Coordinates of C-alpha atoms and ligand atoms in Angstrom, one line a residue:
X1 CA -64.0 -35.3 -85.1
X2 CA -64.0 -31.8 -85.3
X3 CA -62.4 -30.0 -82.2
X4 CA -63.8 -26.6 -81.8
X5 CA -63.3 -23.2 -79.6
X6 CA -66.8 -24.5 -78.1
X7 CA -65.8 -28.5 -77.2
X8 CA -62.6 -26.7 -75.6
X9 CA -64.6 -24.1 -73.3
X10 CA -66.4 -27.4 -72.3
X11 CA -63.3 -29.4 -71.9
X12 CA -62.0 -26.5 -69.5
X13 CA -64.9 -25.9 -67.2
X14 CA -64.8 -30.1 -66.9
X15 CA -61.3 -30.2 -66.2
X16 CA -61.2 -27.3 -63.7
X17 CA -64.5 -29.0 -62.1
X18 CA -62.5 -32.5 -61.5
X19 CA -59.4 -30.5 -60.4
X20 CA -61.5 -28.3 -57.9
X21 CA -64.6 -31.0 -57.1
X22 CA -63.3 -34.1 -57.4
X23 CA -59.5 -34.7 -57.2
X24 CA -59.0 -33.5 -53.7
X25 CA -62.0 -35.2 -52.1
X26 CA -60.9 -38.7 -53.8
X27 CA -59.0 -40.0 -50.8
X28 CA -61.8 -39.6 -48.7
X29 CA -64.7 -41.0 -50.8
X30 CA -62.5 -44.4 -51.5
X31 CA -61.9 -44.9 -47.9
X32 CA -65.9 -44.1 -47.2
X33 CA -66.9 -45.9 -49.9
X34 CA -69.2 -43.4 -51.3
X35 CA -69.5 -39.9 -52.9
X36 CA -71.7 -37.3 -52.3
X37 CA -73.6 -37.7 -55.1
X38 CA -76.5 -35.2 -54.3
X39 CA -73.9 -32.5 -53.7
X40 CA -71.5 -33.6 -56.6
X41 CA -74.7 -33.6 -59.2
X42 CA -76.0 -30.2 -58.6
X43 CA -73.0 -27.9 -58.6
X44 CA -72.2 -30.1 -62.4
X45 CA -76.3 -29.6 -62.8
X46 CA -75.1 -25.8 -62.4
X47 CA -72.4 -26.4 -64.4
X48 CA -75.4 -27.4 -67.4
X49 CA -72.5 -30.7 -67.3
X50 CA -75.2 -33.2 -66.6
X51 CA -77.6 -32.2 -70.0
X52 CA -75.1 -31.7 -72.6
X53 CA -76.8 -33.7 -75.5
X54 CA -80.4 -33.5 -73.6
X55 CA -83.3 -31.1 -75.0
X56 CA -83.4 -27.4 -73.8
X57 CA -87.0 -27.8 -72.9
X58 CA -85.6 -30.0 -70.0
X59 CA -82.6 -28.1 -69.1
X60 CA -80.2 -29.3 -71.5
X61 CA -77.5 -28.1 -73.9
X62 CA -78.9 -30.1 -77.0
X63 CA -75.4 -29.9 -77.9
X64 CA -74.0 -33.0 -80.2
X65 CA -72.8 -36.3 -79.2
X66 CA -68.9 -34.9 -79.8
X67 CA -69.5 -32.3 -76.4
X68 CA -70.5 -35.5 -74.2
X69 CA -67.4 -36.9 -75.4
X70 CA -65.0 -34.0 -74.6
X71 CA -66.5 -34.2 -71.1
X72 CA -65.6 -37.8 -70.8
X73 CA -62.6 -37.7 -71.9
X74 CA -61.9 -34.9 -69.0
X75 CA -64.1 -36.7 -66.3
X76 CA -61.6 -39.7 -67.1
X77 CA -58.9 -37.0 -65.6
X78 CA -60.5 -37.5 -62.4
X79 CA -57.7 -39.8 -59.8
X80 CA -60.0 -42.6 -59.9
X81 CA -62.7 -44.5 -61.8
X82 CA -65.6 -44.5 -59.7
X83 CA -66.8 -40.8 -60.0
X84 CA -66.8 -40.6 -63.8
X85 CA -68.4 -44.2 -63.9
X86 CA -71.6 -42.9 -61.2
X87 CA -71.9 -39.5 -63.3
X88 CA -71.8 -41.8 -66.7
X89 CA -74.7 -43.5 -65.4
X90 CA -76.7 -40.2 -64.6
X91 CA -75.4 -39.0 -68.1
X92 CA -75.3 -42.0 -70.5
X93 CA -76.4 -45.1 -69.2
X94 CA -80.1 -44.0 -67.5
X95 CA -81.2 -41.2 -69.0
X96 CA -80.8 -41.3 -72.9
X97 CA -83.9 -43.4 -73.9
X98 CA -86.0 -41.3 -71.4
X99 CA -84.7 -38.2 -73.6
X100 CA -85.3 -39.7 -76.7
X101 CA -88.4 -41.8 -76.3
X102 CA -90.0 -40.6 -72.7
X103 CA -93.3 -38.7 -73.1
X104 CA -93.3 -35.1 -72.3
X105 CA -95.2 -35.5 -68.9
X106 CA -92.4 -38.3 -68.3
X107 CA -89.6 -36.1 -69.0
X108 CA -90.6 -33.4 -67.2
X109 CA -90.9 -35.4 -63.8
X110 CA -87.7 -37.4 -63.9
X111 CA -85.6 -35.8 -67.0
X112 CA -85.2 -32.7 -66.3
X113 CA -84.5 -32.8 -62.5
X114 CA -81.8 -35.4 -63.0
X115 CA -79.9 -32.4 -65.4
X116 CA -79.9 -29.9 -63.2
X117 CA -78.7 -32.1 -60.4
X118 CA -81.5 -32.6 -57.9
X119 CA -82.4 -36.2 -58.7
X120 CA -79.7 -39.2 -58.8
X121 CA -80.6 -42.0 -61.3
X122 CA -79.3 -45.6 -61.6
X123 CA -80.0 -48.1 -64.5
X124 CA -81.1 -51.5 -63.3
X125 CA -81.0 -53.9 -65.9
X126 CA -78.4 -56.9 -64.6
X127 CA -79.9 -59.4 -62.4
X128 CA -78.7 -61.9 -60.3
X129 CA -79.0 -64.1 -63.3
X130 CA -78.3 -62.2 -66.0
X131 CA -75.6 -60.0 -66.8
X132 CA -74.2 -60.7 -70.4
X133 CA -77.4 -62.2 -71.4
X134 CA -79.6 -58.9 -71.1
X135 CA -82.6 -61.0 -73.1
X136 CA -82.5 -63.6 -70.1
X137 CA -83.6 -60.8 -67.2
X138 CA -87.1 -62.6 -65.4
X139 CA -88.1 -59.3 -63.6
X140 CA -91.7 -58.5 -64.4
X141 CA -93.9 -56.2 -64.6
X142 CA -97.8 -57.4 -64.5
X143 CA -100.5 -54.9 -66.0
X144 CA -102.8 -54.1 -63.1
X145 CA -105.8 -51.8 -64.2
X146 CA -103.5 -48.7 -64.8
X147 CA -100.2 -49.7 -63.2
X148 CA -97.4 -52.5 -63.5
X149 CA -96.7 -54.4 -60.8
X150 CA -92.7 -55.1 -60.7
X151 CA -91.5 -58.2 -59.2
X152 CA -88.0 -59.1 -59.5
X153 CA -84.1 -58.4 -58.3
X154 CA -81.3 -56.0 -59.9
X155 CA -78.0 -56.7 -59.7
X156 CA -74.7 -54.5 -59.3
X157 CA -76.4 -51.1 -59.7
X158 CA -74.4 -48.7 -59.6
X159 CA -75.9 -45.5 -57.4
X160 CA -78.4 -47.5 -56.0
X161 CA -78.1 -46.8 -52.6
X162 CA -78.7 -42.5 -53.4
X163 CA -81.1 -42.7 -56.2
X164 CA -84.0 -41.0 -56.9
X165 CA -85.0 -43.3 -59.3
X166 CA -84.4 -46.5 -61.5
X167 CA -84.7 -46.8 -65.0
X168 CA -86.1 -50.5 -64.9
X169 CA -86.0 -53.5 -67.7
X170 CA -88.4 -55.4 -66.6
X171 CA -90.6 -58.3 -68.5
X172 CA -94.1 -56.6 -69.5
X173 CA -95.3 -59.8 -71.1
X174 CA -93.8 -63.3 -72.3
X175 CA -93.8 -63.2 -75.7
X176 CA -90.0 -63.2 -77.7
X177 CA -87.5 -62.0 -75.6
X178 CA -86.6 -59.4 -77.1
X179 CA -90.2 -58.1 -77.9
X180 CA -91.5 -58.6 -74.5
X181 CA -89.8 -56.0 -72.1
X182 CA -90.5 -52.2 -71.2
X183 CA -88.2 -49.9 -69.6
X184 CA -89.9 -47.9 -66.8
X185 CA -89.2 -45.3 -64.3
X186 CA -89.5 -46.8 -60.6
X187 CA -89.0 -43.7 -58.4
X188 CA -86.7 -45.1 -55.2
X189 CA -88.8 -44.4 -52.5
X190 CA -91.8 -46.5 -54.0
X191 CA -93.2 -48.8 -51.5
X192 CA -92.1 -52.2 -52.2
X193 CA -88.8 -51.1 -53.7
X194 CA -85.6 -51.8 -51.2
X195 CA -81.6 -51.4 -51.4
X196 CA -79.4 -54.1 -50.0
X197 CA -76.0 -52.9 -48.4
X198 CA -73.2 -51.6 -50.5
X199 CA -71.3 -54.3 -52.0
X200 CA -67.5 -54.5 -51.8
X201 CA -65.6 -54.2 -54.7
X202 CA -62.3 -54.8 -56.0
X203 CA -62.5 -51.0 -57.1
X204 CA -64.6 -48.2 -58.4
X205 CA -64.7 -48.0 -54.3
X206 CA -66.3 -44.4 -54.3
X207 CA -69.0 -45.3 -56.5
X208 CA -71.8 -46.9 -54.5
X209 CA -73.1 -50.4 -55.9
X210 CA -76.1 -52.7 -54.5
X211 CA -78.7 -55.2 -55.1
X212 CA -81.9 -53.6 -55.5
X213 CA -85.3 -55.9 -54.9
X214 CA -89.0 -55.2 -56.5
X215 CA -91.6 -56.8 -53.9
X216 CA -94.9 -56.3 -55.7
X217 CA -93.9 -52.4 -56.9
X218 CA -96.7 -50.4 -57.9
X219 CA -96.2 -47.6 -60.5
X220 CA -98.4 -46.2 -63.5
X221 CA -98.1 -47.5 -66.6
X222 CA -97.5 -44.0 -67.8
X223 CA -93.5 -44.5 -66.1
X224 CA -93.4 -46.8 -68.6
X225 CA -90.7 -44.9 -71.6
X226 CA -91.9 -45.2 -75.1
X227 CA -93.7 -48.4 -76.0
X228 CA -94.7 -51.3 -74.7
X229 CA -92.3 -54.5 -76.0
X230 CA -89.7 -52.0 -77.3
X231 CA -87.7 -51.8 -73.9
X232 CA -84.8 -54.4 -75.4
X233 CA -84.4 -52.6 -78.6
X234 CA -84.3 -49.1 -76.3
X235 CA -81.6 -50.3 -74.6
X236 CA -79.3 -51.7 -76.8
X237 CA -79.9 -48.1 -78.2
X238 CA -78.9 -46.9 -74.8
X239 CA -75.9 -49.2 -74.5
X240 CA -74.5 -47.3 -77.6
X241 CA -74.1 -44.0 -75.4
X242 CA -72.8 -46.2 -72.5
X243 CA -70.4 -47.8 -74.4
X244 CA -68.6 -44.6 -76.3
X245 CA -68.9 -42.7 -73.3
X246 CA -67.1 -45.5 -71.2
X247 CA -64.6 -46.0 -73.9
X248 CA -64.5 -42.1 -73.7
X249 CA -63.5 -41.9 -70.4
X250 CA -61.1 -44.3 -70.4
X251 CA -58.3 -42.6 -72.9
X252 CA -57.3 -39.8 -70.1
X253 CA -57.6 -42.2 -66.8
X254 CA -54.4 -44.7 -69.1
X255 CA -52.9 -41.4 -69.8
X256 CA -52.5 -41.0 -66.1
X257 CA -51.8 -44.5 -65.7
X258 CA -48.4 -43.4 -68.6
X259 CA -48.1 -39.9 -66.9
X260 CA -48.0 -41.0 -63.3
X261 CA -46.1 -44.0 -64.1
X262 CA -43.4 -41.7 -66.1
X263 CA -43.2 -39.2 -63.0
X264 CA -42.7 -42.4 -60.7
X265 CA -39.6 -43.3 -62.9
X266 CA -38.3 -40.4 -63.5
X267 CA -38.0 -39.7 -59.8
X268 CA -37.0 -43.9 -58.6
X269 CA -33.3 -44.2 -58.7
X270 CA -31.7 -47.6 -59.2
X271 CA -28.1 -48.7 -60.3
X272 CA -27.2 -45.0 -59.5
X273 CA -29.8 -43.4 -62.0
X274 CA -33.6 -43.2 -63.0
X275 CA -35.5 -46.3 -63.7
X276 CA -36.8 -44.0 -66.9
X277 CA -33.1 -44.3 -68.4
X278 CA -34.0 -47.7 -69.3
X279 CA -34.5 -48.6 -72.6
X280 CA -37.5 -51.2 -72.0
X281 CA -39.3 -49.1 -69.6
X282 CA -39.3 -46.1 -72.2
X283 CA -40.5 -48.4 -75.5
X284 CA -42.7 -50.3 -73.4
X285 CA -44.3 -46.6 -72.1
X286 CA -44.2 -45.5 -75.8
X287 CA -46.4 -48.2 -77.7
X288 CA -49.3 -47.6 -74.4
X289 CA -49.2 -43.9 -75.2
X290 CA -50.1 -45.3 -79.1
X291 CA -52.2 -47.6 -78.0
X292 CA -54.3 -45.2 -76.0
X293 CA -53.6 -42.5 -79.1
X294 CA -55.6 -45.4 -81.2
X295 CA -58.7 -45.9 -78.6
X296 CA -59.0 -41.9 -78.8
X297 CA -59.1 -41.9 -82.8
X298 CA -61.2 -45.2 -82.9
X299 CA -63.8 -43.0 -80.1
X300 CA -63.4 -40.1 -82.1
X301 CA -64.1 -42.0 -85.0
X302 CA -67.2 -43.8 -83.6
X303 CA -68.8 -40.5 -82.4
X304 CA -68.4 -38.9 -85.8
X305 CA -70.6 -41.7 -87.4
X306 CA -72.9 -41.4 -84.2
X307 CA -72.9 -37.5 -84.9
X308 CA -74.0 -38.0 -88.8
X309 CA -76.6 -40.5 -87.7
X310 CA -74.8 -43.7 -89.0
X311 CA -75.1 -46.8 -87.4
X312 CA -72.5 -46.6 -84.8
X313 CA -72.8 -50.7 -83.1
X314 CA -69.9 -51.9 -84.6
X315 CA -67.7 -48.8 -83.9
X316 CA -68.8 -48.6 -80.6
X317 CA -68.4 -52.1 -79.4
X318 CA -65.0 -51.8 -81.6
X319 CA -64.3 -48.9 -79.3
X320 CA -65.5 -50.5 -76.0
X321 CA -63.6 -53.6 -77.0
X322 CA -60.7 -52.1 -77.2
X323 CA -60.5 -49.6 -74.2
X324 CA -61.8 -53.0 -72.1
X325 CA -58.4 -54.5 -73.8
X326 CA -56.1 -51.6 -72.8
X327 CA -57.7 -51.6 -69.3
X328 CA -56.4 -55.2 -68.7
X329 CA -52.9 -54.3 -70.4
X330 CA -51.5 -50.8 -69.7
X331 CA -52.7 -50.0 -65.7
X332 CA -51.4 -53.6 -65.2
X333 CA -47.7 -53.0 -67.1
X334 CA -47.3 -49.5 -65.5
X335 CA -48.1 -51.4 -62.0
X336 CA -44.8 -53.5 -62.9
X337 CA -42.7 -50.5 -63.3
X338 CA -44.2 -49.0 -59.8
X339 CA -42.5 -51.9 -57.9
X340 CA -43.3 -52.6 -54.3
X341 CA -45.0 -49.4 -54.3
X342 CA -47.1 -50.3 -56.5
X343 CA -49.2 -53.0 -54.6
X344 CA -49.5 -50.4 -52.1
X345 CA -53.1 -49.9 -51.8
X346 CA -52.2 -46.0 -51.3
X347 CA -50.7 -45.7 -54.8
X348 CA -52.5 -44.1 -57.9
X349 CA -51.8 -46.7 -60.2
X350 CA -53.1 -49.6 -57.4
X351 CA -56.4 -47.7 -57.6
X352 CA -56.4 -47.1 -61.3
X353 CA -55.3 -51.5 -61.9
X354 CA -58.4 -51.6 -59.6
X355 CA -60.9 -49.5 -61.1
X356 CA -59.8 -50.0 -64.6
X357 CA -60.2 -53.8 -64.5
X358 CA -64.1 -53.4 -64.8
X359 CA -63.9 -51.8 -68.0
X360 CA -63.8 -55.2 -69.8
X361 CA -66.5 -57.2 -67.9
X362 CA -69.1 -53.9 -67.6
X363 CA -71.3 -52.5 -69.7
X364 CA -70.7 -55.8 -72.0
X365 CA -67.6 -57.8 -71.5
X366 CA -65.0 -58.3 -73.9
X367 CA -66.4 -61.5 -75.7
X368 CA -69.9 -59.8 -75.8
X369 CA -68.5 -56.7 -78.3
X370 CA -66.8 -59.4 -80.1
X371 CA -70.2 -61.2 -80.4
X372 CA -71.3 -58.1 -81.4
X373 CA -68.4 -57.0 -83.5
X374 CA -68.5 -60.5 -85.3
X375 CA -72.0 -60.6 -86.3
X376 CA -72.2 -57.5 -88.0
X377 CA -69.0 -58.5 -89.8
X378 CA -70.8 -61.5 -91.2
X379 CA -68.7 -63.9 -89.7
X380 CA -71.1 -66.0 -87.4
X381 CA -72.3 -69.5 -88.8
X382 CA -75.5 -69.1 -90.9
X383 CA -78.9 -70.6 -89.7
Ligands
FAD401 C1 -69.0 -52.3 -60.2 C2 -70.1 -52.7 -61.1 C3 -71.1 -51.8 -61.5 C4 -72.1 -52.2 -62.3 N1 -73.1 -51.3 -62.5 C5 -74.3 -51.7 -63.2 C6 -75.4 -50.9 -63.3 O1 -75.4 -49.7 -62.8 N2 -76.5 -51.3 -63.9 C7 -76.6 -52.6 -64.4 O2 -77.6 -53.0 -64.9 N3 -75.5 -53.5 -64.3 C8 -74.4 -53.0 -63.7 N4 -73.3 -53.9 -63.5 C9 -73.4 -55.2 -64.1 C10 -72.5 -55.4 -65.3 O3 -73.0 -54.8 -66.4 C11 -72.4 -57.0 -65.5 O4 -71.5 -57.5 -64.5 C12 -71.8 -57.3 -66.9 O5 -72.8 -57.0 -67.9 C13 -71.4 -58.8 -67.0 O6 -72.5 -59.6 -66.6 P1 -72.3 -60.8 -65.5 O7 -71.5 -60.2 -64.4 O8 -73.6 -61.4 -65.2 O9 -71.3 -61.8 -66.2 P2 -71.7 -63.1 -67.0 O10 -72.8 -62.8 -67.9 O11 -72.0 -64.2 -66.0 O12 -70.4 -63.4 -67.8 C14 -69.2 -63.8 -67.2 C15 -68.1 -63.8 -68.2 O13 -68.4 -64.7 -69.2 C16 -67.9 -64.3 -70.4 N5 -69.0 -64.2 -71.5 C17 -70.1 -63.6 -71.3 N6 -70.8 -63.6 -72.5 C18 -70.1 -64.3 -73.4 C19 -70.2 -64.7 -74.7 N7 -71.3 -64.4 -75.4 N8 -69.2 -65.4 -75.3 C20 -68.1 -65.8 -74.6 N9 -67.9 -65.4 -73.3 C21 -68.9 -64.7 -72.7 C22 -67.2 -62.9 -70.2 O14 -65.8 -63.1 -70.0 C23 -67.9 -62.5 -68.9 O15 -67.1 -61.6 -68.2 C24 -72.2 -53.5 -62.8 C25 -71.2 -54.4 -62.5 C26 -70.1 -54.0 -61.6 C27 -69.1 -55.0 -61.3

């Protein structure tokens, strides 16, 4: 991937926006449990951070997919995981199929307020009882004259309880499973619609998560995005975005893990001298910083293809997999070297173990890229 003059203006304003926006407020928001998401959105909105790829006619930069990874990549600078992950999801996870396949009337309402910062968006596709198994959801939406009528539960969405709206997967009819749903726009404050209390997490603490229930939802069927039946197939072309940009993000939050962990060290004197001097701490530092060196050339890699159009599944889930994989290894083995002060709660690399656990269980766990990874390498037992 070609680094140039423009991707490092971008990577600059991001990193100076984390530094200045983000960083100092951290403490606070993981204690609240929440981040200002309204206030947080529109200064990046002003920024243009929130429409990088999106179309100009909307507000955006229409900028190639390498920019929205150089702003990952810096968002992952921020001290912990919930922040980047709740602007992803405004970014990448509820917004690209409305961009690509939302009618102009459509975009107009919901698009282009949600990149310049005045709308907050979530994605609601888990349920209750079905996570991995995105073709299993059973929240509907009935035809009625010229609306849908959603019935149904989300599960674990992430912004819920500030959005504006909710990019839905709902079932539109019940036909195959995977020709049988429509995503659609459910604007928040639609009777019918509530948000349960935030839920407690392990980590990702700032980033607000809840249940979210449809009790006979009206909206028009012109919220529905693109076609009717083609709301699987949109969103396992929206889960390509998610995925890079996730695995994206994660290369500079394990450099902090190496960094901070290095610093911490350096600085800890046992036996007379710095834990650093030993030989097993340094290697073991060492082969995470190639690790991580290999997630960024394997995301760099990925987005290249994305960039030329190629298919980029494979890649991607290759990419996912693997940042999921260093997100179980490396926060854990810098924790080791932290000591007792590492199962402080009040530590950096505590939050980081946190937050970085749900790398490999969101947005597709581990064994779901594999799936992925091992049916498009031919491998799965023929029918
Ligand atoms: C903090 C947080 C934020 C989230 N935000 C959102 C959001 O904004 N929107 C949204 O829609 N969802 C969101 N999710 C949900 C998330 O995407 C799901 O948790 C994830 O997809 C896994 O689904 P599940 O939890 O139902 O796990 P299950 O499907 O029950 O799977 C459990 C485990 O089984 C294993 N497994 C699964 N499939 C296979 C397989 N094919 N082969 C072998 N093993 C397998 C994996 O180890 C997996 O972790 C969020 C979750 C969390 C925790």
């Amino acid at each position: 991937m070609l680094i140039t003059h423009e991707h490092e203006e971008l990577r600059r304003t991001t990193r100076n926006f984390v530094e200045q926006e983000i960083n100092p407020f951290v403490d606070e928001w993981e204690a609240a449990g929440i981040f200002p998401a309204q206030e947080l959105f529109r200064k990046m909105g002003n920024l243009g951070l929130l429409g990088i790829t999106k179309p100009e006619a909307y507000g955006g930069i229409n900028l190639d997919y390498s920019y929205e990874v150089v702003f990952a990549e810096e968002m992952g600078s921020a001290l912990c995981g919930g922040v980047p992950m709740a602007v992803g999801v405004q970014t990448n996870m509820c917004t690209p199929a409305l961009a690509l396949h939302g009618s102009d009337e459509l975009r107009e309402e919901f698009l282009a307020p949600a990149i310049s910062g005045d709308s907050i968006g979530s994605i609601a596709v888990s349920e209750p009882g079905a996570g991995s198994d995105v073709a299993g959801i059973t929240t509907t939406a009935t035809k009625d004259g010229g609306d849908y009528i959603i019935n149904g539960s989300k599960m674990w969405i992430t912004n819920a309880t500030q959005a504006d709206f909710f990019c839905v997967l709902a079932n539109t009819d019940t036909s195959h499973k995977h020709n049988n749903k429509s995503l659609i726009i459910v604007p928040a404050r639609t009777p019918g619609l509530s948000v349960g209390n935030r839920l407690k997490k392990m980590g990702m603490r700032s980033s607000d998560t809840a249940q979210v229930f449809f009790d006979n939802v009206r909206v028009p069927r012109r919220y529905r995005i693109g076609e009717e039946g083609m709301g699987f197939t949109y969103q396992m072309q929206q889960f390509q975005e998610e995925r890079l940009f996730a695995a994206a993000i994660v290369v500079k939050t394990l450099e902090n893990c190496i960094n901070s962990t290095i610093d911490h060290t350096r600085k800890r004197i046992a036996y007379g001298e710095p834990l650093l001097n030993k030989q097993v701490i340094q290697f073991q530092l060492a082969e995470m910083q190639t690790e991580t060196e290999a997630l960024r050339a394997l995301v760099y890699q990925a987005t290249e293809t994305y960039v030329k159009g190629g298919n980029v599944t494979k890649l991607a889930s290759m990419a996912k997999l693997k940042a999921g994989r260093l997100c179980r290894s490396i926060p854990e083995q810098c924790l080791q070297f932290w000591g007792g002060m590492g199962y402080m709660e009040e530590s950096l690399i505590n939050r980081l173990c946190r937050d970085m656990r749900l790398v490999a269980i969101g947005a597709g766990a581990d064994e779901v890229m594999l799936a992925i990874i091992a049916k498009m390498m031919g491998t799965l037992p023929r029918e």
